[in-house]
Coordinates of C-alpha atoms in Angstrom, one line a residue:
M1 CA -14.1 -19.9 -11.8
F2 CA -11.2 -21.5 -13.5
K3 CA -10.4 -24.1 -10.6
K4 CA -14.1 -24.8 -10.5
I5 CA -14.0 -26.0 -14.2
M6 CA -10.0 -27.9 -13.4
K7 CA -11.8 -30.0 -10.3
G8 CA -14.7 -31.0 -12.5
A9 CA -12.5 -32.1 -15.7
N10 CA -12.9 -35.6 -14.2
R11 CA -16.5 -35.5 -14.0
K12 CA -19.0 -37.2 -16.3
A13 CA -19.1 -35.7 -19.8
S14 CA -22.4 -33.8 -19.8
K15 CA -21.2 -31.7 -16.5
T16 CA -18.2 -30.7 -18.6
E17 CA -19.8 -29.9 -21.4
A18 CA -22.0 -27.8 -19.5
N19 CA -19.5 -25.7 -17.8
D20 CA -17.5 -25.4 -21.4
S21 CA -20.8 -24.0 -22.9
S22 CA -21.5 -21.4 -19.7
M23 CA -18.0 -20.3 -19.7
Y24 CA -16.8 -19.9 -23.3
G25 CA -19.7 -19.5 -25.2
F26 CA -19.2 -22.6 -27.4
D27 CA -19.4 -26.5 -27.5
P28 CA -16.4 -28.7 -28.4
P29 CA -16.6 -29.8 -31.9
G30 CA -19.1 -32.3 -32.7
R31 CA -21.1 -32.2 -29.7
S32 CA -24.1 -29.8 -28.5
G33 CA -25.3 -29.0 -24.9
P34 CA -27.9 -27.0 -23.5
G35 CA -25.6 -24.0 -23.0
S36 CA -25.1 -23.9 -26.7
N37 CA -25.8 -20.3 -28.5
M38 CA -25.5 -21.3 -31.9
I39 CA -28.1 -22.7 -34.3
V40 CA -27.8 -25.5 -36.5
N41 CA -30.8 -27.5 -37.5
H42 CA -30.2 -31.0 -38.6
A43 CA -34.0 -32.0 -38.9
S44 CA -33.0 -32.7 -42.3
R45 CA -29.4 -34.9 -42.1
G46 CA -29.4 -38.4 -41.9
S47 CA -26.3 -40.4 -40.5
L48 CA -23.1 -38.9 -41.2
V49 CA -21.8 -40.1 -44.5
P50 CA -18.6 -41.8 -44.6
S51 CA -15.6 -39.6 -46.3
S52 CA -14.6 -39.6 -49.7
P53 CA -11.3 -41.4 -51.0
G54 CA -10.7 -37.4 -52.0
S55 CA -11.3 -36.2 -48.8
M56 CA -9.1 -36.0 -45.4
A57 CA -8.9 -39.2 -43.2
A58 CA -11.1 -38.8 -40.6
T59 CA -10.2 -38.6 -37.3
T60 CA -11.3 -38.9 -33.6
Q61 CA -12.6 -35.3 -32.1
P62 CA -9.9 -33.5 -30.4
P63 CA -10.5 -32.5 -26.5
P64 CA -12.1 -29.5 -25.5
M65 CA -9.6 -26.0 -25.3
Y66 CA -9.2 -24.2 -22.5
S67 CA -7.2 -21.5 -23.5
V68 CA -5.9 -20.0 -26.6
E69 CA -2.5 -21.3 -27.5
P70 CA -0.9 -21.0 -31.1
L71 CA -1.2 -24.2 -33.0
P72 CA 1.1 -25.2 -36.0
L73 CA 0.8 -24.3 -39.2
F74 CA -1.0 -26.8 -41.7
R75 CA 2.0 -26.9 -43.8
D76 CA 3.9 -28.3 -40.6
V77 CA 1.9 -31.1 -40.3
S78 CA 1.2 -34.3 -42.0
V79 CA -2.0 -34.6 -44.7
S80 CA -3.5 -37.3 -42.0
E81 CA -3.5 -35.1 -39.3
R82 CA -4.7 -31.9 -41.0
Q83 CA -8.5 -32.6 -40.3
S84 CA -7.6 -32.9 -36.4
L85 CA -5.7 -29.5 -36.6
F86 CA -8.5 -27.7 -38.6
L87 CA -11.2 -28.7 -35.6
R88 CA -8.6 -27.9 -33.2
K89 CA -8.3 -24.2 -34.7
L90 CA -11.7 -24.1 -35.0
Q91 CA -12.4 -24.3 -31.2
I92 CA -9.8 -21.1 -30.6
C93 CA -12.0 -19.4 -33.1
C94 CA -14.8 -20.1 -30.7
F95 CA -13.5 -18.1 -27.8
Q96 CA -15.2 -14.3 -27.5
F97 CA -13.2 -11.1 -26.7
D98 CA -14.1 -7.9 -25.3
F99 CA -13.2 -5.3 -28.1
T100 CA -14.3 -2.3 -26.0
D101 CA -10.8 -2.5 -24.2
T102 CA -8.2 -2.8 -26.9
L103 CA -5.4 -3.8 -24.4
K104 CA -7.5 -6.6 -22.7
N105 CA -6.3 -9.9 -24.2
A106 CA -4.5 -8.8 -26.9
R107 CA -2.5 -11.8 -27.3
E108 CA -5.1 -14.1 -27.5
K109 CA -7.0 -12.1 -30.0
E110 CA -4.0 -11.8 -32.2
I111 CA -3.7 -15.6 -31.9
K112 CA -7.3 -16.3 -33.0
R113 CA -6.8 -14.0 -35.8
Q114 CA -3.8 -15.2 -37.2
T115 CA -5.7 -18.7 -36.7
L116 CA -8.9 -17.3 -38.6
L117 CA -6.1 -16.4 -41.6
E118 CA -4.8 -19.8 -41.6
L119 CA -8.4 -21.5 -41.8
V120 CA -9.6 -18.6 -44.8
D121 CA -6.3 -19.3 -46.3
F122 CA -6.7 -23.1 -46.4
I123 CA -10.2 -23.2 -47.5
Q124 CA -9.3 -21.0 -50.4
S125 CA -6.3 -23.5 -51.8
G126 CA -8.5 -26.4 -51.6
A127 CA -5.5 -28.3 -50.1
G128 CA -8.3 -30.8 -49.1
K129 CA -11.7 -31.7 -49.4
L130 CA -13.7 -31.1 -46.1
S131 CA -15.4 -34.0 -44.2
E132 CA -18.8 -33.5 -43.1
V133 CA -17.9 -33.4 -39.6
C134 CA -15.4 -30.3 -40.3
Q135 CA -18.0 -28.6 -42.5
E136 CA -20.7 -29.2 -39.5
E137 CA -18.2 -27.6 -36.8
M138 CA -16.9 -24.8 -39.0
V139 CA -20.8 -23.6 -39.3
K140 CA -20.6 -23.8 -35.8
M141 CA -18.0 -22.0 -35.3
I142 CA -19.2 -19.2 -37.6
S143 CA -22.7 -19.3 -35.6
V144 CA -20.8 -18.4 -32.7
N145 CA -19.2 -15.8 -33.9
I146 CA -21.6 -13.6 -36.3
F147 CA -25.0 -14.2 -34.5
R148 CA -24.9 -12.0 -31.7
C149 CA -26.9 -9.2 -30.0
L150 CA -26.5 -6.1 -32.0
P151 CA -26.2 -2.5 -30.2
P152 CA -29.1 -0.5 -29.9
A153 CA -29.3 2.5 -32.4
S154 CA -28.1 5.9 -30.8
H155 CA -31.9 7.4 -29.9
E156 CA -32.9 4.1 -28.6
N157 CA -30.8 5.1 -25.7
T158 CA -31.5 8.4 -25.0
G159 CA -35.3 8.4 -26.3
Q160 CA -35.0 11.2 -28.3
E161 CA -36.8 11.2 -32.1
P162 CA -34.6 9.3 -34.5
A163 CA -32.5 12.0 -36.5
D164 CA -32.0 11.5 -40.2
L165 CA -30.0 8.4 -40.8
E166 CA -28.0 10.2 -43.7
E167 CA -26.7 12.6 -41.2
E168 CA -25.8 9.9 -38.6
E169 CA -22.6 8.7 -38.1
P170 CA -22.5 5.0 -38.7
Y171 CA -21.5 2.5 -35.8
L172 CA -18.7 0.6 -36.4
E173 CA -18.4 -3.0 -34.8
P174 CA -15.0 -3.1 -32.5
S175 CA -14.5 -6.7 -33.2
W176 CA -14.4 -6.1 -36.9
P177 CA -10.6 -7.5 -37.2
H178 CA -12.2 -11.2 -36.3
L179 CA -15.6 -10.5 -37.5
Q180 CA -14.4 -10.0 -41.1
L181 CA -12.5 -13.2 -41.5
V182 CA -15.4 -15.2 -40.4
Y183 CA -17.3 -13.6 -42.8
E184 CA -14.7 -14.3 -45.3
L185 CA -14.4 -17.9 -44.2
L186 CA -17.9 -18.4 -44.7
L187 CA -17.6 -17.2 -48.6
R188 CA -14.9 -18.8 -49.1
Y189 CA -16.9 -22.2 -48.3
I190 CA -20.3 -21.3 -50.3
V191 CA -18.7 -19.6 -53.4
P192 CA -16.3 -22.8 -54.8
S193 CA -18.4 -24.7 -57.2
D194 CA -16.9 -27.9 -55.8
T195 CA -18.9 -27.4 -52.9
D196 CA -21.3 -29.9 -52.4
T197 CA -24.7 -28.3 -52.0
K198 CA -26.4 -31.4 -50.9
V199 CA -24.1 -31.7 -47.6
A200 CA -23.6 -27.7 -46.8
K201 CA -27.5 -27.4 -47.2
R202 CA -27.9 -29.5 -43.7
Y203 CA -25.3 -26.6 -41.7
I204 CA -27.0 -23.8 -44.1
D205 CA -30.5 -24.2 -43.5
H206 CA -33.7 -21.9 -42.9
S207 CA -32.8 -21.5 -39.4
F208 CA -29.3 -19.9 -40.4
V209 CA -30.3 -18.1 -43.1
L210 CA -33.0 -16.4 -40.7
R211 CA -30.5 -15.1 -38.4
L212 CA -28.3 -14.1 -41.5
L213 CA -30.8 -11.6 -42.4
E214 CA -31.4 -10.2 -39.2
L215 CA -27.6 -9.3 -39.3
F216 CA -28.9 -6.9 -41.8
E217 CA -30.0 -4.5 -39.3
T218 CA -26.3 -3.9 -38.6
E219 CA -25.2 -0.2 -38.6
D220 CA -21.9 -1.3 -40.0
P221 CA -22.0 -0.7 -43.6
R222 CA -18.7 -3.1 -44.1
E223 CA -20.6 -5.8 -42.3
R224 CA -23.8 -5.3 -44.3
E225 CA -21.6 -5.4 -47.6
Y226 CA -20.1 -9.0 -46.6
L227 CA -24.1 -10.2 -45.5
K228 CA -25.1 -9.0 -49.1
T229 CA -22.5 -11.0 -51.0
I230 CA -23.2 -14.4 -48.8
L231 CA -27.1 -13.9 -48.7
H232 CA -26.9 -13.5 -52.7
R233 CA -24.3 -16.9 -53.0
I234 CA -26.6 -18.6 -50.9
Y235 CA -29.6 -17.6 -53.1
G236 CA -27.7 -18.6 -56.3
K237 CA -26.5 -21.8 -54.9
F238 CA -29.3 -23.3 -52.9
M239 CA -32.2 -23.5 -55.0
V240 CA -34.3 -25.5 -51.9
H241 CA -33.8 -21.6 -49.8
R242 CA -34.9 -19.6 -52.7
P243 CA -38.8 -19.4 -51.7
F244 CA -38.0 -19.1 -48.1
I245 CA -35.4 -16.1 -48.6
R246 CA -38.0 -14.0 -50.5
K247 CA -40.4 -14.8 -48.0
A248 CA -38.3 -13.7 -45.1
M249 CA -37.3 -10.6 -47.3
N250 CA -40.7 -9.7 -47.5
N251 CA -41.8 -9.9 -43.8
I252 CA -38.5 -7.7 -43.1
F253 CA -39.9 -5.0 -45.8
Y254 CA -43.4 -5.3 -44.3
R255 CA -42.2 -4.7 -40.7
F256 CA -40.2 -2.1 -42.3
I257 CA -43.2 0.0 -44.0
Y258 CA -46.1 -0.8 -41.2
E259 CA -44.2 -0.6 -37.9
T260 CA -40.7 0.5 -37.5
E261 CA -39.7 3.0 -40.5
R262 CA -36.2 2.2 -39.2
H263 CA -33.8 -0.3 -40.8
S264 CA -30.0 -0.4 -41.8
G265 CA -29.9 -2.8 -44.5
I266 CA -33.2 -1.8 -46.8
G267 CA -30.7 -1.0 -49.3
E268 CA -28.2 -3.8 -49.6
L269 CA -31.4 -6.3 -49.7
L270 CA -33.0 -4.4 -52.5
E271 CA -29.7 -4.7 -54.4
I272 CA -30.2 -8.6 -54.2
L273 CA -33.8 -8.6 -54.7
G274 CA -32.6 -6.6 -58.1
S275 CA -30.7 -9.5 -59.4
I276 CA -33.4 -11.8 -58.2
I277 CA -36.0 -9.9 -60.0
N278 CA -33.6 -10.0 -62.7
G279 CA -33.6 -13.9 -63.4
F280 CA -37.3 -14.1 -63.5
A281 CA -38.8 -16.7 -65.6
L282 CA -41.4 -15.2 -68.0
P283 CA -44.5 -15.4 -67.8
M284 CA -44.3 -13.9 -64.1
K285 CA -45.7 -15.7 -61.7
E286 CA -48.4 -14.1 -59.9
E287 CA -46.5 -14.6 -56.3
H288 CA -43.9 -12.1 -58.0
K289 CA -46.4 -9.4 -59.2
L290 CA -47.8 -9.9 -55.9
F291 CA -44.6 -8.7 -54.0
L292 CA -44.2 -5.7 -56.5
I293 CA -47.9 -4.5 -55.5
R294 CA -47.5 -5.4 -51.4
A295 CA -44.0 -5.0 -50.6
L296 CA -42.3 -2.7 -53.6
I297 CA -44.5 -0.4 -54.1
P298 CA -45.3 0.8 -50.5
L299 CA -41.7 1.1 -49.6
H300 CA -42.2 4.5 -51.4
K301 CA -44.1 5.6 -48.3
P302 CA -41.6 5.5 -45.3
K303 CA -39.7 9.0 -44.8
P304 CA -36.0 7.6 -45.0
I305 CA -36.7 6.4 -48.8
A306 CA -33.7 8.4 -50.0
M307 CA -31.2 5.6 -48.4
Y308 CA -32.5 3.0 -50.3
H309 CA -34.2 4.8 -53.6
Q310 CA -31.9 4.3 -56.1
Q311 CA -31.6 0.2 -55.3
L312 CA -35.6 0.5 -55.2
S313 CA -36.5 2.5 -58.4
Y314 CA -34.0 -0.4 -59.9
C315 CA -36.3 -3.2 -58.8
I316 CA -39.2 -1.4 -60.0
V317 CA -38.1 -0.5 -63.5
Q318 CA -37.1 -4.4 -63.8
F319 CA -40.2 -5.2 -63.1
V320 CA -41.6 -3.0 -65.9
E321 CA -38.9 -4.2 -68.4
K322 CA -40.0 -7.8 -67.6
D323 CA -43.6 -7.4 -68.5
Y324 CA -44.7 -4.3 -69.7
K325 CA -48.3 -4.5 -68.7
L326 CA -47.4 -3.9 -64.9
A327 CA -46.3 -0.1 -66.3
D328 CA -50.1 1.4 -65.4
T329 CA -50.0 -0.7 -61.9
V330 CA -46.6 1.0 -61.1
I331 CA -47.2 4.4 -62.2
R332 CA -50.7 4.5 -60.5
G333 CA -48.6 3.2 -57.0
L334 CA -46.3 5.9 -57.4
L335 CA -49.1 8.2 -57.6
K336 CA -50.9 6.9 -54.5
F337 CA -47.8 7.2 -52.6
W338 CA -46.6 10.8 -54.3
P339 CA -45.5 13.4 -51.3
V340 CA -47.2 16.7 -50.7
T341 CA -45.1 18.3 -48.6
N342 CA -41.3 16.8 -49.1
C343 CA -39.9 18.5 -52.0
T344 CA -36.7 16.4 -52.0
K345 CA -38.6 12.8 -51.7
E346 CA -40.5 14.3 -54.9
V347 CA -37.4 14.9 -56.9
L348 CA -36.8 11.7 -56.4
F349 CA -40.3 10.3 -57.4
L350 CA -39.9 12.1 -60.5
G351 CA -36.3 10.6 -61.5
E352 CA -37.8 7.5 -61.0
L353 CA -41.0 7.9 -63.0
E354 CA -38.9 9.2 -65.8
E355 CA -37.3 5.5 -65.8
V356 CA -40.7 4.0 -65.7
L357 CA -42.0 5.9 -68.4
E358 CA -39.0 4.9 -70.7
A359 CA -40.3 1.1 -70.1
T360 CA -44.0 2.0 -71.0
Q361 CA -45.5 1.6 -73.8
T362 CA -48.5 3.6 -75.6
V363 CA -51.3 1.0 -74.5
E364 CA -50.3 1.2 -70.7
F365 CA -49.3 4.8 -71.0
Q366 CA -52.8 5.7 -72.1
R367 CA -54.6 4.1 -69.4
C368 CA -52.9 6.2 -66.6
M369 CA -51.9 9.3 -68.4
V370 CA -54.8 11.5 -67.0
P371 CA -53.8 11.2 -63.0
L372 CA -50.3 10.9 -64.4
F373 CA -50.1 14.7 -66.0
Q374 CA -52.2 16.1 -63.6
Q375 CA -49.6 15.1 -60.9
I376 CA -46.5 16.5 -63.2
A377 CA -48.7 19.5 -63.8
R378 CA -48.9 20.1 -60.0
C379 CA -45.1 19.6 -60.1
L380 CA -44.7 22.2 -62.8
S381 CA -46.1 24.9 -61.1
S382 CA -44.3 24.0 -57.9
S383 CA -42.9 27.1 -55.9
N384 CA -39.4 24.6 -55.5
F385 CA -37.4 25.3 -58.6
Q386 CA -35.8 21.6 -57.8
V387 CA -38.9 20.1 -58.4
A388 CA -40.6 22.2 -61.2
E389 CA -37.3 21.9 -63.1
R390 CA -36.8 18.2 -62.7
A391 CA -40.7 17.9 -64.2
L392 CA -39.7 20.1 -67.3
F393 CA -36.8 17.7 -67.7
L394 CA -38.9 15.1 -68.8
W395 CA -39.0 16.4 -72.3
N396 CA -35.3 16.2 -72.7
N397 CA -36.5 12.2 -72.7
E398 CA -37.4 11.3 -76.7
H399 CA -39.3 8.2 -75.7
V400 CA -41.3 10.1 -73.2
V401 CA -42.0 13.1 -75.8
G402 CA -42.9 10.6 -78.1
L403 CA -45.4 9.2 -76.2
I404 CA -46.6 13.1 -75.4
A405 CA -46.4 14.1 -79.1
Q406 CA -49.1 10.8 -79.5
N407 CA -51.7 11.8 -76.6
R408 CA -51.1 15.9 -76.9
G409 CA -54.6 16.1 -77.3
V410 CA -55.2 15.3 -73.9
I411 CA -52.2 16.1 -72.2
L412 CA -51.7 19.4 -73.2
P413 CA -54.8 20.9 -71.9
I414 CA -53.8 19.6 -68.8
I415 CA -50.4 21.2 -68.3
F416 CA -51.2 24.1 -70.2
A417 CA -52.0 26.6 -67.4
S418 CA -49.1 25.3 -65.4
L419 CA -46.7 26.2 -68.5
E420 CA -48.1 29.8 -68.7
K421 CA -48.1 30.3 -65.3
N422 CA -44.5 29.7 -64.8
I423 CA -43.8 32.1 -68.0
E424 CA -45.5 34.9 -66.9
S425 CA -44.6 34.5 -62.9
H426 CA -42.2 31.9 -61.6
W427 CA -39.2 33.4 -59.6
N428 CA -36.5 31.2 -61.1
Q429 CA -35.0 31.8 -64.4
A430 CA -34.2 28.5 -65.1
V431 CA -37.8 27.5 -64.6
H432 CA -39.0 30.3 -66.7
G433 CA -36.8 29.5 -69.8
L434 CA -37.6 25.5 -69.7
S435 CA -41.2 26.3 -69.8
A436 CA -41.3 28.6 -72.6
N437 CA -39.1 26.0 -74.8
I438 CA -41.8 23.2 -74.3
K439 CA -44.7 25.8 -75.1
R440 CA -42.9 26.4 -78.1
M441 CA -42.4 22.4 -79.1
F442 CA -46.2 22.1 -78.5
M443 CA -46.7 25.4 -80.7
E444 CA -44.7 23.6 -83.6
M445 CA -45.9 20.1 -82.7
D446 CA -49.6 21.1 -83.2
P447 CA -50.4 24.8 -83.7
E448 CA -54.4 24.1 -83.9
L449 CA -54.5 22.2 -80.7
F450 CA -52.1 24.8 -79.1
E451 CA -54.3 27.7 -80.3
D452 CA -57.5 26.2 -78.7
C453 CA -55.7 25.6 -75.5
Q454 CA -54.3 29.3 -75.4
Q455 CA -57.9 30.4 -76.1
Q456 CA -59.1 28.3 -73.4
Y457 CA -56.7 29.4 -71.3
E458 CA -57.4 33.4 -71.9
E459 CA -61.1 32.7 -71.4
K460 CA -60.4 30.7 -68.2
Q461 CA -58.1 33.7 -67.1
A462 CA -60.7 36.2 -67.8
K463 CA -63.6 34.4 -65.9
S464 CA -61.6 33.9 -63.4
K465 CA -60.8 38.0 -63.1
Q466 CA -64.1 38.5 -63.4
V467 CA -65.4 36.6 -60.6
E468 CA -62.1 38.3 -58.5
E469 CA -63.5 41.7 -59.4
Q470 CA -66.9 40.8 -58.5
R471 CA -65.8 39.5 -54.9
Q472 CA -63.5 42.6 -54.6
S473 CA -66.8 44.5 -55.6
R474 CA -68.8 43.1 -52.9
W475 CA -66.3 43.6 -50.2
R476 CA -66.2 47.2 -51.2
R477 CA -69.8 47.6 -50.9
L478 CA -69.8 45.7 -47.4
D479 CA -67.3 48.0 -46.4
E480 CA -69.1 51.3 -47.4
A481 CA -72.1 49.7 -45.9
V482 CA -70.4 49.7 -42.6
E483 CA -68.9 52.7 -42.5
E484 CA -72.6 54.1 -43.2
R485 CA -73.9 52.3 -40.3
E486 CA -71.2 53.9 -38.0
R487 CA -71.7 57.5 -39.4
E488 CA -75.4 57.1 -38.3
D489 CA -75.0 55.5 -35.1
P490 CA -71.7 56.5 -33.4
M491 CA -72.2 54.4 -30.5
I492 CA -71.6 51.4 -32.8
T493 CA -67.7 51.8 -32.6
S494 CA -67.7 52.5 -29.2

């Protein structure tokens, strides 16, 4: 194959470019061909603006490279030659290697790693303002390295049902020694305040952002951490991309909720959203409220919620703190997706509910308190002590106790039976003790109301006991009738 390439070196330029693309997976800097596996959308770009006086002097494009060889350091060449050297180093970094075999191409891998380190240091030092050609080629090189097919999840290879994500060992990307430096280079390019966003947005475009979001499915937590930081910086720096990023995130959440229920990066995406929600202006746009109702609240439905619940809870609480009128919507949304048989998930919901109630005002609380405390009553009488205990811990929150005290006439009759049953028969001593404390709290808060609830409970219990006795009596009479019939006609039993 190498001989074929060398034979074709003197052919016309288009054939050379096609060979470069198919053989090495990259185009020479400044060119593009049908074999390129990079996407850089230049639809918004006009002709290149001449380099400013402060930028590195423009040079012609260096010829394509067919092997990985070490190049001089930036400090060893003159300032006028650094741009050309920068482009040549980018070419070296476009070479792809097989990391499944650690011994294969060891020398070339090390040269590429050192070259990436030099590029990162060069960008970080701000030794010279990058020309537009250099910026374009750098984004191309980054695209070649990071945009790739992710390996399938372990269960996809076997056809088995996916195991618990918390129990699975995360897949670690074998090419991380190179990949980390490429992400670091992208971060150093985006972060500086002197980066011209008008120029950079030509290369960090919608297509680039969309493919960046697709990478959040990687199982490597190190890569997701870099992606989170980079996407957050892009959102902050490129205002033109903000609506597009929010919409693309929505689509990821919809697919996760209603189709796959499997995505490694939901937690990281929610972390970014938590910061975005914090910056929402008031009054809140209808678009943002719809996002809460259609995406964030339904995110409580999937089974692997434990993987991202902390970040989701933060986003939900941010909405309520921003606009207290959303508390009723949020609480009713939680009740809609409340788990029935998953006790671990139920404990998470109770923790989130407490945080939401802390930001809830009286009017919104009164709108939803009846269905809310009907659910809390069911939690109080749960045979799982963790669920019952977490529900009882709500009374340790002063703001929640204040809301309950103001509306005790409605709330106490709903939960009284659950408290009494816990005191009478719950198997866990901690639940028994906490229930007794809450009962005492209500007794001191409103003795008259407490007496009424106690009387109603006793009457209800007496009626239930009477109904049960009548039922048992009917069964006894039925048994007696059967026995009598058998004595009269022995053939019935035979």
